[in-house]
CSV table of C-alpha atoms in Angstrom, one decimal:
chain,number,residue,atom,x,y,z
A,6,MET,CA,25.4,-5.6,27.3
A,7,SER,CA,28.4,-4.3,25.4
A,8,ASP,CA,27.9,-6.8,22.5
A,9,THR,CA,24.3,-5.7,21.9
A,10,PRO,CA,24.1,-4.4,18.3
A,11,VAL,CA,23.1,-0.8,18.0
A,12,VAL,CA,22.0,1.4,15.1
A,13,GLU,CA,25.0,3.2,13.8
A,14,GLY,CA,23.2,5.5,11.4
A,15,VAL,CA,20.6,5.9,8.7
A,16,ASP,CA,21.1,7.0,5.1
A,17,THR,CA,18.5,8.2,2.7
A,18,ALA,CA,18.1,8.3,-1.1
A,19,VAL,CA,15.4,9.5,-3.4
A,20,PHE,CA,14.3,7.9,-6.7
A,21,THR,CA,11.7,9.2,-9.2
A,22,VAL,CA,10.5,6.8,-11.9
A,23,PRO,CA,8.3,8.0,-14.8
A,24,THR,CA,5.1,6.1,-15.5
A,25,ASP,CA,4.9,3.9,-18.5
A,26,ALA,CA,1.8,5.7,-19.8
A,27,PRO,CA,-0.3,8.7,-18.6
A,28,GLU,CA,-2.1,7.8,-15.4
A,29,ALA,CA,-5.1,9.1,-13.4
A,30,ASP,CA,-7.7,8.1,-11.0
A,31,GLY,CA,-11.0,9.8,-10.1
A,32,THR,CA,-9.3,12.8,-8.3
A,33,LEU,CA,-5.6,13.0,-9.4
A,34,SER,CA,-3.3,12.5,-12.3
A,35,TRP,CA,0.4,11.8,-12.4
A,36,ASP,CA,3.3,11.0,-14.7
A,37,SER,CA,5.9,9.8,-12.2
A,38,THR,CA,6.2,8.3,-8.7
A,39,THR,CA,8.9,9.0,-6.1
A,40,LEU,CA,10.3,6.5,-3.7
A,41,VAL,CA,12.2,7.5,-0.6
A,42,LEU,CA,14.7,4.9,0.6
A,43,ALA,CA,16.0,4.6,4.1
A,44,THR,CA,19.0,2.4,4.9
A,45,VAL,CA,19.8,1.5,8.5
A,46,ARG,CA,23.4,0.6,9.3
A,47,CYS,CA,24.4,-1.8,12.1
A,48,GLY,CA,28.0,-3.0,11.8
A,49,ASP,CA,28.3,-5.1,8.7
A,50,VAL,CA,24.5,-5.5,8.5
A,51,THR,CA,22.1,-3.1,6.8
A,52,GLY,CA,18.3,-2.9,6.6
A,53,LEU,CA,16.3,-1.4,3.8
A,54,GLY,CA,13.0,0.4,4.1
A,55,TYR,CA,11.1,2.8,1.8
A,56,THR,CA,8.0,4.8,1.3
A,57,TYR,CA,6.2,6.4,-1.7
A,58,ALA,CA,6.3,10.0,-0.8
A,59,PRO,CA,7.7,13.4,-1.8
A,60,ALA,CA,11.4,13.9,-1.7
A,61,ALA,CA,11.0,16.2,1.3
A,62,THR,CA,10.3,13.0,3.3
A,63,ALA,CA,14.1,12.2,3.2
A,64,ARG,CA,14.8,15.6,4.8
A,65,VAL,CA,12.4,14.6,7.7
A,66,VAL,CA,14.4,11.4,8.2
A,67,ASP,CA,17.8,13.3,8.0
A,68,ASP,CA,16.7,16.2,10.3
A,69,LEU,CA,14.3,14.6,12.8
A,70,LEU,CA,14.8,10.8,12.9
A,71,VAL,CA,18.4,9.8,12.4
A,72,ASP,CA,19.7,11.2,15.7
A,73,VAL,CA,16.7,9.6,17.5
A,74,VAL,CA,17.5,6.0,16.5
A,75,THR,CA,21.3,6.2,16.3
A,76,GLY,CA,22.8,4.5,19.3
A,77,LEU,CA,19.7,2.6,20.3
A,78,PRO,CA,19.6,-1.3,20.4
A,79,ALA,CA,18.9,-2.5,16.9
A,80,LEU,CA,16.6,-5.3,18.2
A,81,ASP,CA,14.2,-3.0,20.0
A,82,VAL,CA,12.2,-1.8,17.0
A,83,PRO,CA,8.9,-0.9,18.8
A,84,HIS,CA,10.9,1.3,21.2
A,85,MET,CA,12.5,3.2,18.3
A,86,ASN,CA,9.1,3.6,16.6
A,87,GLU,CA,7.7,5.3,19.7
A,88,ALA,CA,10.8,7.5,20.0
A,89,MET,CA,10.4,8.6,16.4
A,90,GLN,CA,6.7,9.4,16.9
A,91,ARG,CA,7.6,11.6,19.8
A,92,ALA,CA,10.3,13.3,17.9
A,93,VAL,CA,7.9,14.6,15.2
A,94,ARG,CA,5.3,16.0,17.6
A,95,ASN,CA,5.8,19.6,16.7
A,96,ALA,CA,6.3,18.8,13.0
A,97,GLY,CA,3.0,17.0,12.8
A,98,LEU,CA,2.7,13.2,12.6
A,99,PRO,CA,0.1,12.7,9.9
A,100,GLY,CA,1.5,13.0,6.4
A,101,ILE,CA,5.2,12.9,5.4
A,102,ALA,CA,6.4,12.6,9.0
A,103,ALA,CA,4.5,9.3,9.4
A,104,GLN,CA,5.8,8.2,6.0
A,105,ALA,CA,9.4,9.0,7.1
A,106,ILE,CA,8.9,7.0,10.2
A,107,ALA,CA,7.5,4.2,8.1
A,108,ALA,CA,10.6,4.0,5.9
A,109,VAL,CA,12.9,3.8,8.8
A,110,ASP,CA,10.7,1.4,10.7
A,111,ILE,CA,10.6,-1.0,7.8
A,112,ALA,CA,14.4,-0.7,7.5
A,113,LEU,CA,14.8,-1.4,11.2
A,114,TRP,CA,12.7,-4.6,11.0
A,115,ASP,CA,14.7,-5.7,8.0
A,116,CYS,CA,17.9,-5.0,9.9
A,117,LYS,CA,16.7,-7.0,13.0
A,118,ALA,CA,15.7,-10.0,10.9
A,119,ARG,CA,19.1,-9.9,9.1
A,120,LEU,CA,21.0,-9.7,12.4
A,121,LEU,CA,19.1,-12.8,13.6
A,122,GLY,CA,19.5,-14.6,10.3
A,123,LEU,CA,15.8,-15.0,9.8
A,124,PRO,CA,13.3,-14.2,7.0
A,125,LEU,CA,11.2,-11.3,8.4
A,126,VAL,CA,8.1,-13.4,8.3
A,127,HIS,CA,9.7,-16.0,10.6
A,128,LEU,CA,10.8,-13.3,13.0
A,129,LEU,CA,7.2,-11.9,13.1
A,130,GLY,CA,5.7,-15.3,13.1
A,131,ALA,CA,3.7,-16.6,10.1
A,132,ALA,CA,0.0,-16.8,10.4
A,133,GLY,CA,-0.2,-18.2,6.9
A,134,GLU,CA,2.1,-19.4,4.2
A,135,LYS,CA,0.7,-17.5,1.2
A,136,VAL,CA,-0.4,-13.9,0.7
A,137,PRO,CA,-3.2,-13.5,-1.8
A,138,VAL,CA,-2.9,-10.5,-4.1
A,139,TYR,CA,-5.2,-8.6,-6.4
A,140,GLY,CA,-4.1,-6.8,-9.6
A,141,SER,CA,-4.6,-3.1,-9.4
A,142,GLY,CA,-4.5,-0.4,-12.0
A,143,GLY,CA,-7.2,0.2,-14.6
A,144,PHE,CA,-6.5,3.9,-14.7
A,145,THR,CA,-9.1,6.3,-16.0
A,146,THR,CA,-6.6,7.4,-18.7
A,147,TYR,CA,-6.6,3.9,-20.2
A,148,ASP,CA,-8.7,3.3,-23.3
A,149,ASP,CA,-10.7,0.1,-23.6
A,150,ALA,CA,-7.9,-1.8,-25.2
A,151,GLN,CA,-5.3,-0.8,-22.6
A,152,GLN,CA,-7.6,-1.7,-19.8
A,153,GLU,CA,-8.4,-5.1,-21.3
A,154,ARG,CA,-4.7,-5.9,-21.9
A,155,GLN,CA,-3.8,-5.2,-18.3
A,156,LEU,CA,-6.7,-7.1,-16.8
A,157,ARG,CA,-6.4,-10.1,-19.0
A,158,GLY,CA,-2.6,-10.1,-18.3
A,159,TRP,CA,-3.3,-10.5,-14.6
A,160,VAL,CA,-6.1,-13.0,-14.8
A,161,GLU,CA,-4.9,-15.1,-17.7
A,162,GLU,CA,-1.1,-14.8,-17.7
A,163,GLU,CA,-0.3,-14.4,-14.0
A,164,GLY,CA,-3.3,-16.3,-12.6
A,165,ILE,CA,-4.5,-13.5,-10.3
A,166,PRO,CA,-8.2,-14.2,-9.8
A,167,ARG,CA,-9.2,-10.6,-8.6
A,168,VAL,CA,-8.6,-7.2,-10.2
A,169,LYS,CA,-9.4,-3.5,-9.6
A,170,ILE,CA,-9.9,-0.5,-11.8
A,171,LYS,CA,-10.2,3.2,-11.0
A,172,ILE,CA,-13.6,4.9,-11.3
A,173,ALA,CA,-15.3,8.3,-10.4
A,174,GLU,CA,-13.5,9.9,-13.3
A,175,SER,CA,-13.2,13.7,-13.1
A,176,TRP,CA,-14.6,13.8,-9.6
A,177,GLY,CA,-17.6,11.6,-10.5
A,178,ARG,CA,-18.7,13.7,-13.5
A,179,ARG,CA,-18.4,10.9,-16.0
A,180,GLU,CA,-20.9,8.3,-14.7
A,181,ASP,CA,-21.6,6.8,-18.1
A,182,ARG,CA,-18.0,6.2,-18.8
A,183,ASP,CA,-17.6,4.7,-15.3
A,184,ARG,CA,-20.4,2.2,-16.0
A,185,HIS,CA,-19.0,1.5,-19.5
A,186,ARG,CA,-15.5,0.8,-18.1
A,187,VAL,CA,-16.8,-1.5,-15.3
A,188,ALA,CA,-18.9,-3.4,-17.9
A,189,LYS,CA,-15.8,-3.8,-20.2
A,190,ALA,CA,-13.7,-4.9,-17.2
A,191,ARG,CA,-16.2,-7.6,-16.4
A,192,ALA,CA,-16.3,-8.8,-20.0
A,193,ALA,CA,-12.5,-8.9,-20.1
A,194,ILE,CA,-12.0,-11.1,-17.0
A,195,GLY,CA,-15.1,-13.3,-17.3
A,196,ASP,CA,-17.7,-14.3,-14.8
A,197,THR,CA,-15.5,-16.0,-12.2
A,198,ALA,CA,-12.8,-13.5,-11.4
A,199,GLY,CA,-13.3,-10.9,-8.7
A,200,LEU,CA,-13.9,-7.3,-9.9
A,201,TYR,CA,-13.1,-4.4,-7.6
A,202,VAL,CA,-13.5,-0.6,-8.1
A,203,ASP,CA,-11.8,2.4,-6.5
A,204,ALA,CA,-13.4,5.8,-6.5
A,205,ASN,CA,-10.5,7.6,-4.6
A,206,GLY,CA,-13.1,9.7,-2.9
A,207,GLY,CA,-14.5,11.1,-6.1
A,208,TYR,CA,-18.3,10.6,-5.6
A,209,GLY,CA,-20.8,12.4,-3.5
A,210,ALA,CA,-22.8,10.4,-0.9
A,211,LYS,CA,-26.0,9.7,-2.8
A,212,GLN,CA,-24.1,9.3,-6.1
A,213,ALA,CA,-22.0,6.6,-4.4
A,214,VAL,CA,-25.0,4.7,-3.4
A,215,ARG,CA,-26.5,4.9,-6.9
A,216,MET,CA,-23.3,3.9,-8.5
A,217,GLY,CA,-22.6,1.2,-6.0
A,218,ARG,CA,-25.9,-0.5,-6.8
A,219,ALA,CA,-25.1,-0.3,-10.5
A,220,PHE,CA,-21.7,-1.8,-10.0
A,221,ALA,CA,-23.2,-4.6,-8.0
A,222,ASP,CA,-25.1,-5.7,-11.2
A,223,GLU,CA,-21.7,-6.3,-12.8
A,224,GLY,CA,-20.6,-8.5,-9.9
A,225,VAL,CA,-18.4,-5.9,-8.2
A,226,THR,CA,-17.6,-7.0,-4.6
A,227,TRP,CA,-15.2,-4.3,-3.5
A,228,PHE,CA,-16.1,-0.5,-3.5
A,229,GLU,CA,-13.1,1.4,-2.3
A,230,GLU,CA,-13.3,4.9,-0.9
A,231,PRO,CA,-16.6,5.8,-2.5
A,232,VAL,CA,-16.4,9.2,-0.8
A,233,PRO,CA,-13.4,10.9,0.9
A,234,SER,CA,-12.2,8.6,3.7
A,235,ASP,CA,-12.3,11.4,6.3
A,236,HIS,CA,-16.1,11.3,6.1
A,237,LEU,CA,-16.4,8.3,8.3
A,238,THR,CA,-20.1,8.5,9.1
A,239,THR,CA,-20.9,9.0,5.4
A,240,LEU,CA,-18.9,5.9,4.6
A,241,ALA,CA,-20.9,4.0,7.3
A,242,THR,CA,-24.2,5.2,5.8
A,243,ILE,CA,-23.1,4.1,2.2
A,244,ARG,CA,-21.9,0.8,3.6
A,245,LYS,CA,-25.4,0.0,4.8
A,246,GLN,CA,-27.0,0.7,1.4
A,247,VAL,CA,-24.8,-1.1,-1.1
A,248,ALA,CA,-24.0,-4.8,-1.7
A,249,PRO,CA,-20.2,-4.5,-2.4
A,250,ASP,CA,-17.9,-4.3,0.5
A,251,VAL,CA,-17.0,-0.7,1.3
A,252,THR,CA,-13.3,-0.3,2.1
A,253,ALA,CA,-11.0,2.6,3.0
A,254,GLY,CA,-8.0,3.4,5.3
A,255,GLU,CA,-5.1,4.0,2.9
A,256,TYR,CA,-4.7,7.5,4.2
A,257,GLY,CA,-4.5,6.4,7.8
A,258,TYR,CA,-1.3,7.8,9.4
A,259,THR,CA,-2.0,7.1,13.0
A,260,LEU,CA,-3.5,4.2,15.0
A,261,PRO,CA,-6.4,6.3,16.4
A,262,TYR,CA,-7.5,7.1,12.8
A,263,PHE,CA,-8.1,3.4,12.3
A,264,GLU,CA,-9.8,3.0,15.6
A,265,HIS,CA,-12.2,5.9,14.7
A,266,MET,CA,-12.9,4.3,11.3
A,267,LEU,CA,-13.7,0.9,12.9
A,268,ALA,CA,-15.7,2.4,15.8
A,269,VAL,CA,-18.3,4.0,13.5
A,270,GLY,CA,-18.6,0.9,11.2
A,271,ALA,CA,-17.2,2.7,8.2
A,272,VAL,CA,-15.8,-0.3,6.4
A,273,ASP,CA,-16.3,-4.0,5.7
A,274,CYS,CA,-12.5,-4.5,5.3
A,275,LEU,CA,-9.9,-2.2,6.7
A,276,GLN,CA,-7.1,-0.9,4.4
A,277,ALA,CA,-3.8,0.2,5.8
A,278,ASP,CA,-0.6,1.2,4.1
A,279,VAL,CA,2.6,0.1,5.8
A,280,THR,CA,4.6,2.9,4.1
A,281,ARG,CA,2.2,5.6,5.4
A,282,CYS,CA,0.9,4.5,8.8
A,283,GLY,CA,4.3,4.4,10.6
A,284,GLY,CA,5.7,1.1,9.3
A,285,ILE,CA,5.4,-2.5,10.2
A,286,THR,CA,5.1,-1.7,13.9
A,287,VAL,CA,1.9,0.3,13.5
A,288,TRP,CA,0.5,-1.8,10.6
A,289,LEU,CA,0.5,-4.9,12.8
A,290,ARG,CA,-1.4,-3.0,15.4
A,291,ALA,CA,-4.0,-1.8,12.9
A,292,ALA,CA,-4.5,-5.4,11.8
A,293,ALA,CA,-5.1,-6.3,15.5
A,294,LEU,CA,-7.7,-3.6,15.8
A,295,ALA,CA,-9.6,-4.9,12.9
A,296,HIS,CA,-9.2,-8.5,14.1
A,297,ALA,CA,-10.7,-7.6,17.4
A,298,ARG,CA,-13.8,-6.4,15.6
A,299,GLY,CA,-14.0,-9.5,13.4
A,300,LEU,CA,-12.8,-7.7,10.3
A,301,GLU,CA,-10.1,-8.4,7.8
A,302,ILE,CA,-7.3,-6.1,6.7
A,303,SER,CA,-5.9,-5.5,3.2
A,304,GLY,CA,-2.4,-4.1,2.5
A,305,HIS,CA,-2.5,-0.9,0.3
A,306,CYS,CA,0.1,-0.7,-2.5
A,307,ALA,CA,3.9,-1.2,-1.9
A,308,PRO,CA,3.5,-4.9,-2.1
A,309,HIS,CA,7.1,-5.9,-1.2
A,310,ALA,CA,7.1,-3.6,1.8
A,311,HIS,CA,3.9,-5.3,3.1
A,312,ALA,CA,4.6,-8.9,2.1
A,313,HIS,CA,6.2,-10.4,5.3
A,314,ALA,CA,3.9,-8.4,7.7
A,315,ALA,CA,0.9,-9.5,5.7
A,316,ALA,CA,1.8,-13.1,6.1
A,317,ALA,CA,2.0,-12.6,9.9
A,318,VAL,CA,-1.6,-11.6,10.6
A,319,PRO,CA,-4.5,-14.0,10.8
A,320,ASN,CA,-7.1,-11.7,9.4
A,321,LEU,CA,-5.4,-10.8,6.1
A,322,ARG,CA,-7.7,-10.6,3.1
A,323,HIS,CA,-5.2,-9.7,0.5
A,324,LEU,CA,-2.5,-7.3,-0.7
A,325,GLU,CA,-2.7,-4.8,-3.5
A,326,TRP,CA,-0.5,-5.7,-6.5
A,327,PHE,CA,-0.4,-2.1,-7.7
A,328,HIS,CA,0.8,-1.7,-11.3
A,329,ASP,CA,3.1,1.4,-10.6
A,330,HIS,CA,4.7,0.0,-7.4
A,331,VAL,CA,5.2,-3.5,-8.8
A,332,ARG,CA,7.0,-1.9,-11.8
A,333,ILE,CA,9.1,0.4,-9.6
A,334,GLU,CA,10.1,-2.3,-7.2
A,335,ARG,CA,11.1,-4.6,-10.0
A,336,ILE,CA,13.3,-1.8,-11.4
A,337,LEU,CA,15.0,-0.7,-8.2
A,338,PHE,CA,15.3,-3.9,-6.2
A,339,ASP,CA,16.6,-7.5,-6.5
A,340,GLY,CA,14.7,-10.2,-4.6
A,341,VAL,CA,11.2,-9.3,-5.7
A,342,LEU,CA,8.4,-11.8,-5.6
A,343,ALA,CA,6.1,-13.3,-8.3
A,344,PRO,CA,2.4,-13.7,-7.8
A,345,GLY,CA,2.0,-17.1,-9.4
A,346,GLY,CA,-1.6,-18.4,-9.0
A,347,GLY,CA,-2.7,-15.2,-7.3
A,348,SER,CA,-0.5,-15.2,-4.3
A,349,ILE,CA,3.1,-14.6,-3.1
A,350,THR,CA,5.1,-16.6,-0.5
A,351,PRO,CA,7.4,-14.3,1.4
A,352,GLY,CA,10.4,-15.9,3.1
A,353,ALA,CA,10.2,-19.1,1.0
A,354,ASP,CA,13.7,-18.7,-0.2
A,355,GLY,CA,15.1,-18.4,3.3
A,356,VAL,CA,16.9,-15.1,2.7
A,357,PRO,CA,17.1,-13.1,5.9
A,358,GLY,CA,15.1,-9.9,6.3
A,359,HIS,CA,12.4,-9.0,3.7
A,360,GLY,CA,14.7,-10.3,0.9
A,361,LEU,CA,15.1,-7.0,-1.0
A,362,SER,CA,18.3,-5.4,-1.9
A,363,LEU,CA,18.9,-2.2,-3.9
A,364,SER,CA,20.0,-2.8,-7.5
A,365,THR,CA,22.5,0.1,-7.5
A,366,GLU,CA,23.2,-0.2,-11.2
A,367,ARG,CA,19.5,-0.1,-12.3
A,368,ALA,CA,18.5,2.4,-9.7
A,369,GLN,CA,21.2,5.0,-10.4
A,370,ALA,CA,19.3,6.2,-13.5
A,371,TYR,CA,16.4,7.2,-11.4
A,372,ARG,CA,18.2,8.7,-8.4
A,373,VAL,CA,17.4,12.4,-7.8
A,374,ASP,CA,18.8,13.0,-4.3
């Protein structure tokens, strides 16, 4: 039909925001985070999507994806996602190509919802009203006082009843400090709040079992990526030997990766990152894979990119309220959500799309491309 809205173009921008303090986990340290923004144009309507990825991701969008989606019907998002995945075949899908697709896919879904005048969660179909979140940070660079301030802020001031800290400092070479920090975290949040830990793949297999059992004594119920997440059979072995739920999946860039992870029984809860796995289109499919096996899914980081999709799946456990990304999204965007009582309610204000808009004035100071 001649009046069918089509994608007229995609623009990119890159923003780098310094951290508010030195940060590190078990296997990496950083002092800034880069966000790549994709804006889809369709007449007077625009859609906004983003990923946390190197600036080169914007070049992938510009060189490989813009021409693929331009001119296609703006309502047919899954079709455009498939077209983008085919377009990066020779470039290699896992990695920044998948992140580039994710940014555009999120923007396409936002654009479609805005064209239809619906909050994105209503377009996707809500499975629940509220999306539980957990406070995430507790970097290995924090001293005891910094860690306590952050954790108590989430639990006591924002009412978030579950929190996570980083462990496996220096590739697992500081076990005593890991134990100390977990004990201090438990003391800070009290006996009733949930305590999670994330090793970022920093432990060896037997070390992970030993530490997982020690963490269980502090009431830890979530043991994220105890070993590198590509070692699926090792994850499955560890899962059988520790009491906390073993979780992983944030580095899944393709749907088959998640299927392989689930098929070997590697996790108790699947993690997937909408800004890495190819966008909302693929994230929803990953959630369906987990649901078919009786497992829940948790959204990794980028809370506002996940919020509406997270509310649309029946097997959602929660969404990561990650310190860095919450801070960046509050700086760059208007329309951000607040986790009162430990959950967010996407679409409650009735604003079409995912509700975010770029705050050009605030963002300009961080734009690098």
